[in-house]
Short mmCIF file of C-alpha atoms and ligand atoms in Angstrom, two decimals:
data_model
loop_
_atom_site.label_atom_id
_atom_site.label_comp_id
_atom_site.label_asym_id
_atom_site.label_seq_id
_atom_site.Cartn_x
_atom_site.Cartn_y
_atom_site.Cartn_z
CA MET A 1 -44.31 -6.43 95.60
CA PRO A 2 -45.91 -4.60 92.51
CA SER A 3 -49.97 -4.82 92.56
CA VAL A 4 -51.36 -5.33 89.03
CA ASN A 5 -53.75 -2.73 89.32
CA ASP A 6 -51.13 -0.08 89.55
CA GLY A 7 -49.28 1.14 86.58
CA ILE A 8 -45.55 0.38 85.57
CA MET A 9 -42.70 3.18 85.75
CA VAL A 10 -40.59 3.39 82.39
CA ILE A 11 -37.85 5.39 82.14
CA LEU A 12 -35.85 6.59 79.15
CA SER A 13 -32.08 7.71 79.15
CA SER A 14 -30.08 8.41 76.35
CA PRO A 15 -27.28 10.91 75.22
CA SER A 16 -28.67 14.04 74.16
CA GLY A 17 -29.77 14.10 71.10
CA ALA A 18 -30.80 10.10 70.82
CA GLY A 19 -34.26 10.81 70.01
CA LYS A 20 -35.60 9.94 74.26
CA THR A 21 -37.85 12.97 73.63
CA THR A 22 -39.48 12.29 70.72
CA LEU A 23 -39.82 8.20 71.32
CA VAL A 24 -41.63 9.34 74.85
CA ASN A 25 -44.04 11.42 72.65
CA LEU A 26 -44.84 8.55 70.07
CA LEU A 27 -45.08 6.35 73.53
CA SER A 28 -47.25 8.96 75.03
CA LYS A 29 -49.59 9.59 71.89
CA LYS A 30 -50.20 6.07 70.71
CA ASP A 31 -50.09 3.52 73.63
CA ASN A 32 -51.29 6.27 76.59
CA PHE A 33 -48.72 6.33 78.37
CA ILE A 34 -48.54 9.40 81.00
CA ILE A 35 -45.50 11.89 80.59
CA SER A 36 -44.16 12.66 83.55
CA ILE A 37 -43.21 16.23 83.47
CA SER A 38 -39.97 17.79 85.23
CA HIS A 39 -38.85 20.63 86.37
CA THR A 40 -36.57 22.07 85.20
CA THR A 41 -33.88 25.43 85.96
CA ARG A 42 -33.30 25.35 82.29
CA LYS A 43 -34.62 28.49 79.86
CA PRO A 44 -36.99 27.30 77.24
CA ARG A 45 -36.08 26.17 74.14
CA GLN A 46 -38.36 28.19 70.79
CA SER A 47 -40.65 25.56 70.83
CA GLU A 48 -41.55 24.00 73.93
CA ILE A 49 -44.90 24.86 76.27
CA PRO A 50 -44.33 25.74 79.65
CA ASN A 51 -46.33 23.52 81.94
CA LYS A 52 -46.67 20.72 79.35
CA ASP A 53 -42.72 20.36 78.56
CA TYR A 54 -41.06 21.02 81.56
CA TYR A 55 -42.13 23.13 84.46
CA PHE A 56 -39.47 25.87 84.08
CA VAL A 57 -38.48 27.43 87.61
CA ASN A 58 -35.56 29.10 89.01
CA ASP A 59 -33.09 28.09 91.39
CA GLN A 60 -35.08 29.50 94.33
CA GLU A 61 -37.89 27.71 93.76
CA PHE A 62 -36.16 24.77 92.87
CA LYS A 63 -33.97 24.92 95.94
CA ARG A 64 -37.39 24.72 97.89
CA LEU A 65 -38.98 21.83 96.33
CA ILE A 66 -35.77 19.97 97.21
CA ASN A 67 -35.66 21.43 100.88
CA ASN A 68 -39.23 20.38 101.09
CA GLN A 69 -38.68 16.89 100.03
CA GLU A 70 -40.76 16.91 96.71
CA PHE A 71 -38.34 15.31 94.67
CA ILE A 72 -38.29 11.53 93.85
CA GLU A 73 -34.83 11.62 91.80
CA TYR A 74 -33.48 15.69 90.83
CA ALA A 75 -30.28 15.79 89.91
CA LYS A 76 -28.00 18.33 87.91
CA VAL A 77 -27.54 18.07 84.16
CA PHE A 78 -25.73 20.70 81.56
CA ASN A 79 -25.69 22.74 84.89
CA ASN A 80 -29.17 23.16 85.68
CA TYR A 81 -31.45 21.31 87.86
CA TYR A 82 -33.98 18.69 87.11
CA GLY A 83 -35.81 16.68 88.75
CA THR A 84 -39.43 15.22 89.57
CA THR A 85 -42.08 15.56 91.85
CA ARG A 86 -43.09 12.82 93.65
CA THR A 87 -46.61 13.46 93.77
CA PRO A 88 -48.02 13.16 90.90
CA ILE A 89 -46.24 10.48 90.14
CA ILE A 90 -47.50 8.07 92.92
CA ASP A 91 -51.21 9.84 92.33
CA ASN A 92 -51.32 8.38 88.15
CA LEU A 93 -49.51 5.01 89.44
CA ASN A 94 -51.55 3.93 92.40
CA LYS A 95 -54.87 5.22 89.57
CA GLY A 96 -53.45 2.32 87.50
CA LYS A 97 -51.90 4.56 84.60
CA ASN A 98 -47.97 4.03 82.77
CA VAL A 99 -45.97 6.95 83.41
CA LEU A 100 -42.87 7.31 80.99
CA PHE A 101 -40.19 9.41 82.49
CA ASP A 102 -37.49 11.24 80.19
CA ILE A 103 -34.22 11.50 82.65
CA ASP A 104 -31.13 11.39 82.82
CA TRP A 105 -29.02 8.44 84.13
CA GLN A 106 -28.44 9.69 87.61
CA GLY A 107 -32.12 10.22 88.09
CA ALA A 108 -32.46 6.69 86.55
CA ASP A 109 -30.10 5.41 89.44
CA GLN A 110 -32.03 7.29 91.87
CA ILE A 111 -35.38 5.72 91.11
CA LYS A 112 -33.99 2.30 91.14
CA ASN A 113 -32.81 2.48 94.18
CA LYS A 114 -35.94 3.87 95.98
CA LYS A 115 -37.48 0.22 95.68
CA LEU A 116 -40.76 1.48 94.72
CA ASP A 117 -43.69 -0.93 95.30
CA TYR A 118 -44.54 -0.53 90.90
CA LYS A 119 -42.96 -2.52 87.94
CA LEU A 120 -40.18 -0.54 86.82
CA ILE A 121 -38.37 -0.69 82.77
CA THR A 122 -35.50 0.99 82.03
CA PHE A 123 -34.05 2.23 78.50
CA PHE A 124 -31.05 3.40 76.84
CA ILE A 125 -31.68 4.71 73.39
CA LEU A 126 -28.17 5.41 71.96
CA PRO A 127 -27.89 6.78 67.91
CA PRO A 128 -26.74 5.19 65.54
CA SER A 129 -23.20 6.71 65.07
CA LYS A 130 -21.58 10.04 65.80
CA GLU A 131 -22.38 11.06 62.81
CA ILE A 132 -26.11 10.55 62.79
CA LEU A 133 -25.92 12.15 66.15
CA PHE A 134 -24.02 15.11 65.69
CA ASP A 135 -26.80 15.74 62.47
CA ARG A 136 -29.74 15.67 64.79
CA LEU A 137 -28.17 17.39 67.10
CA SER A 138 -27.01 20.26 65.04
CA ASN A 139 -30.34 20.51 62.96
CA ARG A 140 -32.76 20.42 66.71
CA ASP A 141 -29.71 23.81 68.49
CA MET A 142 -29.45 25.23 64.94
CA LYS A 143 -28.88 28.23 66.40
CA ASP A 144 -26.41 27.30 69.02
CA LYS A 145 -23.37 25.76 68.11
CA LEU A 146 -21.63 25.72 71.23
CA ILE A 147 -24.37 23.75 72.42
CA VAL A 148 -23.97 20.85 69.97
CA GLU A 149 -20.62 20.83 70.80
CA GLU A 150 -20.94 20.46 74.86
CA ARG A 151 -23.61 17.51 74.34
CA MET A 152 -21.65 16.14 72.06
CA GLN A 153 -17.87 16.07 74.82
CA GLN A 154 -20.71 14.48 77.27
CA PHE A 155 -21.55 11.42 74.85
CA GLU A 156 -18.37 10.17 75.60
CA ARG A 157 -19.34 10.28 79.02
CA ASP A 158 -23.06 9.45 79.02
CA VAL A 159 -22.81 6.38 77.21
CA LEU A 160 -20.56 4.81 79.79
CA HIS A 161 -23.95 4.30 81.49
CA TRP A 162 -25.61 1.83 79.30
CA ILE A 163 -24.75 -1.26 81.02
CA ASN A 164 -27.41 0.06 83.83
CA TYR A 165 -30.71 -0.16 81.67
CA ASP A 166 -32.75 -3.01 81.18
CA TYR A 167 -32.28 -2.11 77.70
CA VAL A 168 -30.37 -0.82 75.28
CA VAL A 169 -32.52 0.76 71.81
CA ILE A 170 -30.82 1.76 68.95
CA ASN A 171 -32.55 4.21 67.49
CA ASP A 172 -32.00 3.93 63.32
CA ASP A 173 -35.77 4.43 62.17
CA LEU A 174 -37.52 6.00 64.31
CA GLU A 175 -40.82 3.86 63.87
CA LYS A 176 -39.14 0.93 64.15
CA CYS A 177 -37.41 2.28 67.55
CA TYR A 178 -40.60 2.99 68.69
CA LEU A 179 -42.32 -0.75 68.02
CA LYS A 180 -39.08 -2.22 69.64
CA ILE A 181 -39.91 -0.67 72.88
CA LYS A 182 -43.40 -1.13 72.95
CA ASN A 183 -42.83 -4.97 71.72
CA LEU A 184 -40.15 -5.08 74.98
CA ILE A 185 -42.81 -3.75 76.74
CA ASN A 186 -45.33 -5.88 76.10
CA ALA A 187 -42.82 -8.85 76.74
CA GLU A 188 -41.58 -7.65 80.56
CA ILE A 189 -46.32 -7.14 81.54
CA ASN A 190 -47.19 -10.18 79.80
CA GLN A 191 -44.05 -12.34 80.63
CA GLY A 192 -43.57 -13.25 77.10
CA SER A 193 -40.33 -13.57 74.76
CA LYS A 194 -38.35 -10.97 73.74
CA ASP A 195 -37.07 -10.10 70.65
CA TYR A 196 -33.61 -8.61 72.56
CA ASP A 197 -29.81 -9.40 70.85
CA PRO A 198 -27.27 -7.75 74.06
CA ASP A 199 -24.31 -8.93 71.97
CA TYR A 200 -25.27 -7.23 69.21
CA ILE A 201 -25.49 -3.32 71.73
CA ARG A 202 -22.33 -4.51 73.09
CA SER A 203 -20.71 -4.39 69.79
CA HIS A 204 -22.61 -1.28 68.54
CA VAL A 205 -21.59 -0.01 72.18
CA GLU A 206 -17.75 -0.72 71.05
CA LYS A 207 -18.38 0.98 67.15
CA LEU A 208 -19.95 4.20 68.91
CA THR A 209 -17.06 4.48 71.54
CA SER A 210 -13.84 3.56 69.60
P1 LIG B 301 -33.32 14.16 73.31
O1 LIG B 301 -34.71 13.70 74.02
O2 LIG B 301 -32.61 12.47 72.96
O3 LIG B 301 -32.11 14.78 73.30
P2 LIG B 301 -34.48 14.30 70.35
O4 LIG B 301 -35.84 13.56 71.16
O5 LIG B 301 -34.76 15.63 70.57
O6 LIG B 301 -33.03 14.02 71.64
O7 LIG B 301 -34.41 14.16 69.04
C1 LIG B 301 -33.37 14.86 68.67
C2 LIG B 301 -33.82 15.20 66.88
O8 LIG B 301 -33.44 14.35 66.58
C3 LIG B 301 -34.92 16.23 67.65
O9 LIG B 301 -34.52 17.35 66.23
C4 LIG B 301 -35.62 15.13 66.81
O10 LIG B 301 -37.03 15.14 65.63
C5 LIG B 301 -34.73 13.87 66.33
N1 LIG B 301 -34.95 12.77 65.62
C6 LIG B 301 -34.99 11.68 66.72
N2 LIG B 301 -35.48 10.74 66.06
C7 LIG B 301 -35.55 10.12 65.15
C8 LIG B 301 -34.57 9.38 63.98
N3 LIG B 301 -35.07 8.22 64.31
N4 LIG B 301 -34.60 9.86 63.41
C9 LIG B 301 -34.05 10.92 62.11
N5 LIG B 301 -34.31 12.08 63.68
C10 LIG B 301 -34.50 11.70 64.97
P1 LIG B 302 -32.76 18.89 78.05
O1 LIG B 302 -32.10 19.60 78.67
O2 LIG B 302 -32.45 18.69 76.60
O3 LIG B 302 -34.66 18.79 78.20
O4 LIG B 302 -32.79 17.50 78.52
C1 LIG B 302 -31.08 17.34 79.05
C2 LIG B 302 -30.77 16.01 80.29
O5 LIG B 302 -31.93 16.18 81.01
C3 LIG B 302 -31.93 14.86 79.42
O6 LIG B 302 -30.92 13.89 79.31
C4 LIG B 302 -32.90 14.51 80.20
O7 LIG B 302 -33.47 13.57 79.96
C5 LIG B 302 -32.74 14.80 81.54
N1 LIG B 302 -33.84 15.18 82.58
C6 LIG B 302 -34.99 15.48 82.33
N2 LIG B 302 -35.88 15.84 83.19
C7 LIG B 302 -34.82 15.77 84.01
C8 LIG B 302 -35.41 15.00 85.34
O8 LIG B 302 -37.11 15.22 85.99
N3 LIG B 302 -34.01 14.26 85.89
C9 LIG B 302 -33.40 14.06 85.94
N4 LIG B 302 -32.82 13.44 86.27
N5 LIG B 302 -32.85 14.42 84.55
C10 LIG B 302 -33.91 15.26 83.67
#
């Protein structure tokens, strides 16, 4: 059973470009969540700061971490490896700090299956439409049309995992989406009433996948 003194774990996943990194940063800044810093074998983007956005490592170092069983979860995403090391997460949770994870559905599944003794809330973020997703990816990864195409193709597969999450939230207006997530987390912690419409989400997913 989770203890009231422990922190909680909140996972945000989404198809690439839907806005989870932006939302994770907002939740961390405004609500004091600790962001779990992942390890990855991907090369840093221009805007990224090593040891803040990710621990950037080579394949050899990543394999060493796997062999030492340091990961609570890890997965291959877009031809690179990504993983979350266990010790900093557990240390923070035991100190009563809430921890946010920006990880994909494979990592979310692995953490869920571990059934750790900490409260876990999972969110899947969706874009308002495929056109808007394309625009956001194009703006972010401006120099690399191939990356945008690859991620738009992956969208069709990634979106199917919405069903395995506690809540699905549409990131249209950023502030509204942030508040929605924050209110759902508060409702979960305080067992309050939730402003959540599963039928609306189901029909939005149908629109995105038709
Ligand atoms: P993800 O982490 O899901 O891949 P990002 O957080 O990197 O996505 O967001 C993709 C791009 O879309 C970024 O350039 C970000 O600034 C922008 N973005 C995120 N949310 C919104 C929003 N609600 N409205 C407009 N632009 C957004
Ligand atoms: P990006 O390369 O755009 O930063 O991330 C690509 C994908 O990898 C995103 O879906 C992101 O959530 C996911 N990701 C980032 N860190 C981890 C991690 O530690 N584990 C897993 N399983 N996925 C991660």
